[in-house]
XYZ file of C-alpha atoms in Angstrom:
651
model
C -2.886 83.215 -2.978
C -4.056 83.254 0.610
C -4.472 80.017 2.569
C -7.574 80.308 4.889
C -7.916 78.201 8.042
C -11.112 76.655 9.408
C -12.312 76.875 12.997
C -10.214 73.896 14.044
C -7.059 75.427 12.744
C -7.049 73.185 9.639
C -5.731 74.810 6.489
C -7.368 74.351 3.149
C -7.180 75.916 -0.310
C -9.528 76.155 -3.276
C -8.326 74.542 -6.453
C -9.615 75.464 -9.906
C -10.584 72.298 -11.774
C -8.667 71.543 -14.985
C -11.642 70.012 -16.836
C -13.398 72.434 -19.120
C -16.871 70.932 -18.606
C -16.742 71.468 -14.809
C -17.155 74.898 -13.247
C -17.705 73.835 -9.672
C -14.628 74.370 -7.525
C -13.254 71.415 -5.574
C -12.445 71.977 -1.959
C -9.388 69.985 -0.772
C -9.394 69.730 2.987
C -6.292 68.875 4.887
C -7.361 67.321 8.173
C -5.624 65.917 11.224
C -6.362 62.146 11.023
C -3.409 61.021 13.107
C -5.074 60.701 16.487
C -7.344 58.230 18.137
C -7.201 54.421 18.680
C -8.664 53.603 15.281
C -6.145 55.738 13.432
C -3.351 54.257 15.512
C -4.433 50.748 14.504
C -4.592 51.787 10.866
C -1.079 53.172 11.075
C 0.509 50.174 12.836
C -1.676 47.154 11.978
C 0.870 45.740 9.527
C 3.394 45.173 12.300
C 0.821 43.483 14.466
C -0.177 41.193 11.603
C 3.479 40.429 10.896
C 4.159 39.356 14.469
C 0.980 37.287 14.705
C 1.766 35.579 11.345
C 5.289 34.732 12.543
C 4.045 33.199 15.779
C 1.283 31.291 13.923
C 3.822 29.842 11.474
C 6.161 28.814 14.271
C 3.306 27.041 16.117
C 2.173 25.338 12.925
C 5.616 23.996 12.088
C 6.245 22.790 15.647
C 2.987 20.864 15.527
C 4.340 18.970 12.491
C 6.999 17.271 14.674
C 6.708 13.462 14.747
C 3.674 13.530 12.386
C 3.518 11.204 9.397
C 2.976 12.397 5.809
C 2.560 10.515 2.598
C 5.023 10.779 -0.224
C 4.403 10.908 -3.939
C 1.934 12.971 -5.901
C -0.927 14.373 -3.842
C -4.513 13.890 -5.115
C -5.263 17.604 -4.711
C -3.337 20.655 -3.610
C -5.208 21.103 -0.303
C -6.852 17.719 0.325
C -8.846 17.009 3.480
C -9.877 13.461 2.641
C -6.463 11.803 2.873
C -3.377 12.272 4.997
C -1.383 15.315 3.883
C 1.522 14.661 1.537
C 5.069 15.898 2.067
C 4.800 18.089 -1.030
C 1.705 19.757 0.383
C 3.354 20.514 3.722
C 6.392 21.944 1.957
C 4.144 24.100 -0.239
C 2.149 25.374 2.768
C 5.282 26.282 4.668
C 6.718 28.054 1.601
C 3.450 29.912 1.156
C 3.543 31.057 4.750
C 7.151 32.228 4.423
C 6.327 34.151 1.224
C 3.350 35.923 2.827
C 5.365 36.828 5.888
C 8.212 38.118 3.664
C 5.690 40.214 1.738
C 4.248 41.711 4.935
C 7.762 42.356 6.264
C 8.838 44.056 3.068
C 5.807 46.373 3.063
C 6.409 47.142 6.760
C 10.061 47.976 6.184
C 9.196 50.370 3.357
C 6.730 52.122 5.679
C 9.259 52.392 8.460
C 11.928 53.733 6.074
C 9.718 56.642 5.016
C 8.644 57.335 8.619
C 12.349 57.524 9.543
C 12.895 59.994 6.707
C 10.097 62.268 7.875
C 11.305 62.191 11.436
C 14.871 62.953 10.443
C 13.715 65.917 8.307
C 12.461 67.435 11.553
C 15.124 66.340 13.994
C 18.491 66.470 12.212
C 17.994 66.913 8.468
C 18.800 64.442 5.733
C 20.657 64.734 2.411
C 19.228 63.552 -0.878
C 21.891 60.862 -0.966
C 20.947 59.530 2.495
C 17.271 59.649 1.556
C 17.864 57.655 -1.623
C 20.056 55.022 0.080
C 17.723 54.653 2.996
C 14.511 54.204 0.996
C 16.047 52.133 -1.815
C 18.571 49.884 -0.054
C 17.955 50.387 3.682
C 21.525 51.671 4.162
C 22.029 53.097 7.628
C 22.731 56.789 8.048
C 26.177 57.528 9.408
C 26.101 59.398 12.720
C 26.502 63.106 12.349
C 28.982 65.144 14.396
C 27.501 68.643 14.106
C 25.819 68.445 17.472
C 24.919 66.066 20.236
C 21.267 66.093 19.139
C 22.255 65.243 15.568
C 24.493 62.447 16.818
C 21.708 60.896 18.905
C 19.180 60.988 16.100
C 21.738 59.557 13.684
C 22.405 56.657 16.028
C 18.664 56.140 16.428
C 18.203 56.100 12.628
C 21.150 53.685 12.073
C 19.782 51.325 14.785
C 16.245 51.241 13.412
C 17.455 50.644 9.865
C 19.915 47.860 10.847
C 17.073 46.152 12.694
C 15.221 45.930 9.367
C 17.873 43.640 7.925
C 17.630 40.255 9.764
C 14.090 39.368 8.609
C 15.306 39.454 5.008
C 17.758 36.608 5.641
C 15.673 34.470 7.998
C 13.651 32.348 5.525
C 16.288 29.566 5.033
C 16.283 28.853 8.751
C 12.551 28.133 8.833
C 12.539 26.100 5.613
C 15.492 23.975 6.734
C 14.066 23.375 10.198
C 12.011 20.417 8.945
C 13.818 17.158 8.307
C 12.046 14.285 6.573
C 12.761 10.788 7.921
C 11.592 7.969 5.617
C 9.439 5.248 7.158
C 6.326 3.185 6.624
C 2.843 3.078 8.039
C 0.398 0.187 8.058
C -2.938 0.681 6.414
C -5.992 -0.477 8.352
C -7.524 -2.534 5.495
C -6.917 -6.312 5.780
C -6.183 -8.491 2.777
C -5.928 -12.258 2.203
C -2.986 -14.192 0.803
C -1.892 -17.814 0.653
C 1.272 -19.367 2.055
C 2.683 -22.907 1.894
C 1.349 -25.684 4.074
C 0.941 -29.449 4.145
C -1.951 -31.438 2.837
C -2.652 -35.031 2.043
C 0.009 -37.045 0.251
C 2.955 -34.869 1.212
C 6.225 -35.840 -0.400
C 7.839 -37.172 2.795
C 9.864 -39.892 1.021
C 11.961 -37.094 -0.568
C 13.949 -36.785 2.658
C 15.356 -40.232 1.971
C 17.458 -38.709 -0.829
C 20.547 -36.760 0.030
C 20.073 -34.232 -2.774
C 16.618 -33.341 -1.508
C 17.977 -32.982 2.019
C 20.874 -30.811 0.847
C 18.486 -28.677 -1.154
C 16.432 -27.933 2.013
C 19.621 -27.399 4.082
C 21.213 -24.924 1.639
C 17.940 -22.972 1.431
C 17.793 -22.895 5.225
C 21.443 -21.745 5.521
C 20.723 -18.829 3.165
C 17.801 -17.870 5.389
C 19.992 -17.647 8.487
C 22.057 -14.893 6.798
C 19.135 -12.468 6.748
C 19.380 -10.266 9.849
C 20.082 -13.090 12.306
C 20.344 -10.785 15.339
C 16.565 -11.065 16.008
C 17.094 -14.563 17.508
C 19.640 -13.588 20.175
C 17.219 -12.152 22.679
C 15.802 -14.617 25.170
C 12.738 -12.644 26.123
C 10.230 -12.312 24.623
C 10.338 -15.418 22.412
C 11.585 -14.474 18.905
C 9.463 -15.720 16.002
C 10.291 -15.824 12.296
C 9.124 -17.587 9.162
C 10.439 -17.391 5.620
C 7.719 -17.807 2.989
C 6.413 -17.081 -0.459
C 3.093 -15.282 -0.921
C 0.408 -15.491 -3.594
C -0.070 -11.738 -3.261
C 2.408 -8.897 -3.438
C 3.113 -7.788 0.119
C 4.996 -4.451 0.523
C 8.004 -4.273 2.811
C 6.973 -3.379 6.360
C 3.456 -4.843 6.132
C 1.930 -6.763 9.081
C 0.790 -10.353 8.691
C -1.025 -12.908 10.811
C 0.200 -16.425 9.999
C 1.514 -19.712 11.400
C 5.198 -19.521 12.325
C 7.682 -22.000 13.911
C 7.890 -21.793 17.730
C 11.059 -22.635 19.651
C 11.723 -22.035 23.329
C 14.739 -23.414 25.206
C 16.277 -23.419 28.685
C 19.909 -24.448 29.148
C 21.592 -26.192 32.030
C 25.380 -26.586 31.683
C 26.632 -30.025 32.665
C 30.003 -31.756 33.102
C 31.265 -33.516 30.004
C 31.745 -36.740 31.916
C 28.096 -36.817 32.945
C 26.884 -37.933 29.576
C 28.448 -40.419 27.221
C 27.268 -38.459 24.227
C 30.031 -35.924 24.933
C 32.472 -38.331 23.236
C 30.625 -37.685 19.967
C 31.155 -33.906 20.129
C 33.563 -33.831 17.176
C 31.670 -36.462 15.168
C 29.366 -34.990 12.495
C 27.579 -38.358 12.114
C 25.754 -37.834 15.420
C 24.646 -34.311 14.530
C 24.092 -34.116 10.754
C 21.410 -35.751 8.596
C 23.792 -36.300 5.651
C 26.720 -38.661 5.589
C 29.453 -36.111 5.097
C 32.959 -36.742 6.294
C 33.912 -33.468 7.898
C 33.132 -31.860 11.189
C 33.390 -28.240 12.137
C 36.069 -26.857 14.472
C 35.180 -23.189 14.333
C 34.741 -21.409 17.601
C 31.068 -20.890 18.393
C 29.756 -23.949 16.499
C 26.621 -25.375 18.125
C 24.998 -28.726 17.472
C 22.410 -31.135 18.908
C 24.141 -34.487 19.616
C 22.036 -37.596 19.090
C 22.447 -41.017 20.670
C 22.801 -42.589 17.245
C 23.084 -41.568 13.670
C 20.110 -40.152 11.874
C 17.878 -42.574 9.947
C 15.554 -41.141 7.271
C 13.096 -44.018 7.521
C 12.692 -43.557 11.261
C 12.589 -39.747 11.069
C 9.776 -39.624 8.447
C 6.795 -37.755 10.017
C 3.623 -39.716 10.675
C 1.612 -37.003 12.454
C 1.693 -33.398 13.509
C 3.464 -33.017 16.886
C 4.653 -30.700 19.610
C 8.087 -31.489 21.028
C 8.459 -31.083 24.759
C 11.642 -32.662 25.969
C 15.383 -32.492 26.384
C 18.290 -32.501 23.897
C 22.028 -32.728 24.476
C 23.771 -29.692 23.041
C 27.501 -29.266 22.428
C 29.266 -25.882 21.915
C 32.771 -25.642 20.448
C 34.595 -23.126 22.701
C 37.781 -22.896 20.638
C 41.163 -24.616 20.563
C 44.753 -24.140 21.705
C 48.040 -25.454 20.271
C 50.842 -26.791 22.343
C 53.294 -24.020 23.035
C 50.686 -21.246 23.131
C 51.208 -18.756 25.921
C 48.621 -19.050 28.677
C 47.229 -16.298 30.926
C 49.592 -17.289 33.799
C 52.594 -16.906 31.508
C 53.219 -20.669 31.079
C 53.085 -22.609 27.809
C 50.331 -25.069 26.798
C 51.148 -28.735 26.625
C 49.394 -32.103 26.609
C 48.561 -31.782 30.273
C 46.974 -28.321 29.896
C 43.258 -28.102 30.594
C 40.784 -26.025 28.590
C 40.664 -22.392 29.792
C 37.796 -21.269 32.003
C 38.002 -17.700 30.599
C 37.760 -16.938 26.878
C 37.970 -13.801 24.796
C 34.527 -14.421 23.317
C 32.443 -15.257 26.384
C 34.506 -14.213 29.319
C 34.311 -16.425 32.410
C 32.637 -19.745 31.527
C 30.220 -21.793 33.634
C 31.986 -23.855 36.299
C 31.609 -27.243 34.656
C 33.987 -29.781 33.198
C 34.916 -29.279 29.546
C 35.632 -31.992 27.045
C 39.003 -31.999 25.172
C 39.471 -33.579 21.781
C 43.080 -33.976 20.708
C 44.376 -33.562 17.107
C 47.779 -34.021 15.499
C 49.225 -32.774 12.214
C 51.780 -34.201 9.896
C 53.407 -36.950 12.020
C 50.044 -37.479 13.744
C 51.645 -36.514 16.974
C 49.223 -34.797 19.358
C 49.613 -31.080 19.103
C 46.193 -29.383 19.536
C 43.172 -29.622 21.828
C 39.627 -28.652 20.853
C 37.446 -27.602 23.789
C 33.724 -28.324 24.101
C 31.081 -27.460 26.610
C 27.751 -29.234 26.997
C 24.289 -28.289 28.117
C 21.036 -30.037 28.714
C 18.489 -28.113 26.645
C 14.831 -28.258 27.695
C 12.970 -27.483 24.477
C 9.420 -26.711 23.496
C 8.963 -26.697 19.720
C 6.027 -26.625 17.336
C 4.120 -23.876 15.564
C 2.455 -20.711 16.751
C -0.387 -18.476 15.434
C 1.551 -15.252 15.349
C -0.118 -11.811 15.026
C 1.170 -8.651 13.378
C 4.532 -9.972 12.250
C 6.604 -7.491 10.281
C 7.141 -8.556 6.679
C 10.570 -7.960 5.111
C 11.423 -8.522 1.455
C 14.637 -10.295 0.584
C 16.813 -8.270 -1.751
C 16.722 -9.610 -5.277
C 14.398 -12.456 -4.309
C 10.660 -12.969 -4.242
C 11.051 -14.680 -0.844
C 9.677 -12.865 2.202
C 10.205 -13.325 5.888
C 7.993 -12.312 8.777
C 9.536 -11.474 12.149
C 7.779 -10.847 15.477
C 7.942 -11.878 19.094
C 5.605 -13.105 21.772
C 5.636 -13.716 25.485
C 6.460 -17.296 26.219
C 3.351 -19.401 26.406
C 4.079 -23.064 25.871
C 0.335 -23.868 26.202
C -0.367 -21.780 23.053
C 1.973 -23.895 20.920
C 0.271 -25.933 18.171
C 1.128 -29.212 16.621
C 2.915 -29.286 13.301
C 4.218 -31.847 10.851
C 7.691 -30.330 10.679
C 8.448 -30.149 14.415
C 10.725 -33.233 14.778
C 12.135 -33.046 11.308
C 13.203 -29.388 11.785
C 14.949 -30.301 15.040
C 16.899 -33.067 13.208
C 18.027 -30.672 10.451
C 18.990 -27.809 12.862
C 22.554 -29.006 13.614
C 23.606 -29.353 9.983
C 22.049 -26.008 9.099
C 24.014 -24.371 11.883
C 27.252 -25.983 10.792
C 27.144 -24.275 7.425
C 25.877 -21.100 9.010
C 28.950 -20.852 11.189
C 31.240 -21.896 8.341
C 29.824 -19.043 6.211
C 30.370 -16.697 9.191
C 26.736 -15.671 9.167
C 26.968 -15.977 12.949
C 29.953 -16.063 15.299
C 30.431 -15.397 19.031
C 30.725 -11.680 18.320
C 26.988 -11.629 17.867
C 26.352 -12.081 21.623
C 29.023 -12.443 24.297
C 26.696 -14.143 26.774
C 27.161 -17.875 26.390
C 23.537 -18.749 27.356
C 22.020 -16.139 25.055
C 24.357 -17.057 22.198
C 23.609 -20.796 22.359
C 19.867 -20.284 22.768
C 19.815 -17.765 19.921
C 21.758 -19.996 17.531
C 19.480 -22.927 18.212
C 16.420 -20.719 17.663
C 17.853 -19.365 14.434
C 18.623 -22.857 13.151
C 15.217 -24.266 13.997
C 13.320 -21.373 12.339
C 15.431 -21.673 9.203
C 15.239 -25.491 9.042
C 11.427 -25.355 9.539
C 11.061 -22.734 6.773
C 13.478 -24.532 4.399
C 11.665 -27.827 4.812
C 8.338 -26.095 4.260
C 9.642 -24.572 1.029
C 10.945 -27.970 -0.163
C 8.163 -30.285 0.978
C 5.070 -28.148 1.322
C 2.330 -29.342 -1.065
C -0.654 -27.225 -0.033
C -1.559 -23.690 1.009
C -3.244 -21.962 3.924
C -4.698 -18.451 4.282
C -2.912 -15.580 5.927
C -4.178 -12.103 6.621
C -1.966 -9.046 6.084
C -2.217 -5.286 6.209
C -0.193 -3.473 3.575
C 2.445 -0.958 4.446
C 2.606 2.419 2.768
C 5.762 4.495 2.532
C 5.617 7.739 4.503
C 7.982 10.384 5.871
C 8.156 11.479 9.476
C 8.672 15.183 10.138
C 11.434 16.062 12.577
C 11.450 19.734 13.529
C 14.494 21.604 14.779
C 12.991 24.049 17.296
C 16.239 25.949 17.777
C 16.280 27.068 14.148
C 12.658 28.184 14.374
C 13.315 30.259 17.478
C 16.249 31.908 15.782
C 14.029 32.646 12.759
C 11.407 34.171 15.040
C 13.991 36.309 16.794
C 15.249 37.614 13.417
C 11.764 38.619 12.487
C 11.162 40.164 15.881
C 13.831 42.739 15.082
C 11.300 44.310 12.689
C 8.939 44.727 15.646
C 11.700 46.253 17.749
C 12.486 48.699 14.931
C 8.757 49.653 14.723
C 8.721 50.309 18.480
C 11.729 52.628 18.164
C 10.028 54.504 15.355
C 6.799 54.711 17.360
C 8.664 56.261 20.298
C 10.362 58.759 17.987
C 7.025 59.510 16.307
C 5.599 60.478 19.690
C 8.435 62.909 20.200
C 7.919 64.471 16.746
C 5.352 66.847 15.268
C 5.053 65.140 11.845
C 2.046 62.995 11.125
C 2.440 59.214 10.809
C 2.846 58.090 7.208
C 0.415 55.337 6.248
C 1.107 55.216 2.522
C 4.705 55.491 1.284
C 3.531 55.931 -2.329
C 1.430 58.956 -1.494
C 4.286 60.360 0.565
C 6.720 60.017 -2.322
C 4.264 61.464 -4.871
C 3.636 64.583 -2.787
C 7.250 65.663 -3.030
C 7.550 68.713 -5.263
C 10.883 68.644 -7.028
C 10.437 71.963 -8.717
C 12.700 73.864 -6.378
C 15.617 71.430 -6.792
C 15.256 70.801 -10.518
C 17.931 72.146 -12.844
C 17.036 75.670 -13.905
C 19.164 78.032 -15.924
C 22.759 78.067 -14.821
C 21.961 76.823 -11.325
C 22.864 73.295 -10.287
C 20.022 70.939 -9.631
C 18.370 67.606 -10.495
C 18.405 66.968 -14.249
C 17.095 63.463 -14.348
C 14.416 61.979 -12.081
C 15.392 58.435 -13.079
C 18.621 58.227 -11.071
C 20.620 59.916 -8.391
C 24.043 60.938 -9.743
C 27.219 61.553 -7.808
C 27.130 65.325 -8.105
C 23.900 65.467 -6.137
C 25.766 64.134 -3.153
C 27.225 67.598 -2.682
C 23.807 69.107 -2.102
C 23.271 70.072 1.590
C 20.852 68.338 3.915
C 17.258 69.292 4.105
C 15.050 69.998 7.148
C 11.492 70.964 7.951
C 10.884 74.679 8.768
C 7.958 75.566 11.004
C 5.058 77.464 9.343
C 2.850 79.104 11.828
C -0.913 79.474 11.609
C -2.080 82.379 9.576
C 1.272 82.824 7.768
C 0.955 83.570 4.080
C 3.480 81.947 1.739
C 3.407 82.798 -1.937
C 3.617 80.063 -4.479
C 6.019 82.212 -6.549
C 7.322 85.682 -6.250
C 8.713 87.598 -9.148
C 11.077 90.328 -8.246
C 13.786 92.067 -10.259
C 17.139 91.824 -8.581
C 19.548 94.621 -9.164
C 23.196 94.156 -9.648
C 23.960 96.063 -6.501
C 22.154 93.486 -4.302
C 22.897 90.427 -6.387
C 25.386 88.829 -4.035
C 23.362 89.700 -0.980
C 20.213 87.998 -2.362
C 22.184 85.136 -3.846
C 22.724 83.296 -0.534
C 19.210 83.915 0.658
C 17.362 82.890 -2.480
C 19.400 81.063 -5.039
C 20.418 78.189 -2.810
C 16.822 77.668 -1.784
C 15.847 77.792 -5.432
C 18.220 74.929 -6.164
C 17.633 72.490 -3.297
C 14.234 73.347 -1.734
C 11.737 70.521 -1.456
C 7.986 70.992 -1.188
C 6.433 68.091 0.772
C 2.906 67.600 2.014
C 2.962 67.719 5.785
C 0.800 69.470 8.376
C 2.073 72.974 9.298
C 5.578 72.302 7.921
C 7.588 73.008 4.782
C 11.137 72.200 3.758
C 14.037 74.557 3.833
C 17.712 74.005 3.132
C 19.737 73.167 6.258
C 22.930 74.504 4.795
C 24.150 76.908 2.121
C 26.447 76.167 -0.728
C 28.298 77.955 -3.446
C 27.251 78.244 -7.088
C 29.554 79.018 -9.948
C 27.671 82.048 -11.334
C 24.728 84.292 -10.332
C 21.460 84.398 -12.206
C 20.445 87.247 -14.434
C 19.100 90.317 -12.669
C 15.614 89.804 -14.111
C 15.398 86.081 -13.245
C 12.314 84.816 -11.425
C 13.047 83.537 -7.946
C 10.950 80.722 -6.371
C 10.442 80.308 -2.681
C 9.595 76.891 -1.309
C 5.973 76.234 -0.485
C 4.193 73.403 1.251
C 0.498 72.568 1.555
C -0.915 70.939 4.606
C -1.870 67.206 4.516
């Protein structure tokens, strides 16, 4: 059958319809639709979309950095009314990765078939190479037949290897987001009630030792809860322990009345004040008549002129304390015979050291030494004390936005905050003087329980001020818990658990680089496409379906494909295939039947039979496939066998 050409050199053929009810012939035109900007965009748009999608996902993930997201079940999948949930962000990122992976997979299939078509023109390709390339993206080994074949083999291997990285990149993007737990404060304010004092407070209870010990033990327990907040002189640390009528989540912010304590220290010589002689006497520091003092290094106490009297100390009005107190600090002790810094041994004439391991060089003031003896009562040890004149302002303070913390295993809460020192903003309170009286005994048990020690701050001024602050806050809160008989309102804003997104940009850039290799591969194929005569494939499915396997199918005694479902090992021996140019006006028969005589059997065998076994008919403009090599067959066909030449229609 002849194949006419139109005026533009386009070939077409007339097909006879297979449906009995139709008599009108169908004209199938094969046109050149591979030129022009629009056709170029249609051929390469997937790669542009892939690159844009990758950049968009990178930008979107980077914008998540340091943003807060709620945890728990989201109200809807894509909500716009509330803050996004962590689960929604994870789902959106996963969706983006899946879509990009889908685009990349489609693009790699398209590139694989374009590589096949180019190789059919430039160097040839075997059926095994074709199957491995299109199915598994296995690179084609460089050929050694010629320099041209080697160059195109290297090109093909490079473009195929560049298709690999994008398939393994997804874990880098998904693992680039770390979720850091935290809390956020909701804007809505709520009311709660906390303890306070009203009429007929139970002040006489402090006359009883068990009531006093109850308040002291509660206060000591309070000092164990994150005491480091108090050891910073500026701004003024504030804390109150309390119980609330409402459930307040951990991390909430509350506005409430808290104890206020500000102190300035001036170190003085021990001989300058007679109260220094009472440094080791608990009766001038404690409110209970216990018989033991404390000799632990770092113990701090307020020394009174006389022993505490409950009847005198009972509050009669709310007050602000502005005045001075005499404070003693136990610096440590040394035994006779201990080796000193100068290499000598300590004895009864040795003075307290001016440099210690805990606080370094001490203020240049006179220390007070208290001697002790063991066993025979013979003097053998000195305790060393330093003294300071503490200028104190104490009372209560209307604190704002204090952070609420829940005590583990206890309904008790505590609120911590800080404020710039403003002694004029201090308010009067019933517990001011009483809390100062209880501070020393609270601190004695605090140090004994090792809730605080000099390791907490190695600056003597900051350590002493911090310990006094800690003791006053705890004593104030403990007395409020024991004696409070009324309530007052407090305003709080609840905290909500959230997670903070932390993005690893390096991983994202590596992920983008791995996907960019697909773009590089596409550019290499585009360059090769410009150097080739084959049209650009836009649909791999159509390209695969237009392959005519008739010429390589098993026929008679000739070797060939027997099963289209798989590619067996014996097909690997088939030679490579290449395009053969078909010039305009050339007539190629679909099939030619010619008797072959015995005399010319071997001569025709190499020209015809091999083509009959491995020829491929593929739709491509002005080209058809021919075998690139010859191969042997075990036996010739019969002399009357029909021989088929390869034929290709134009696309």
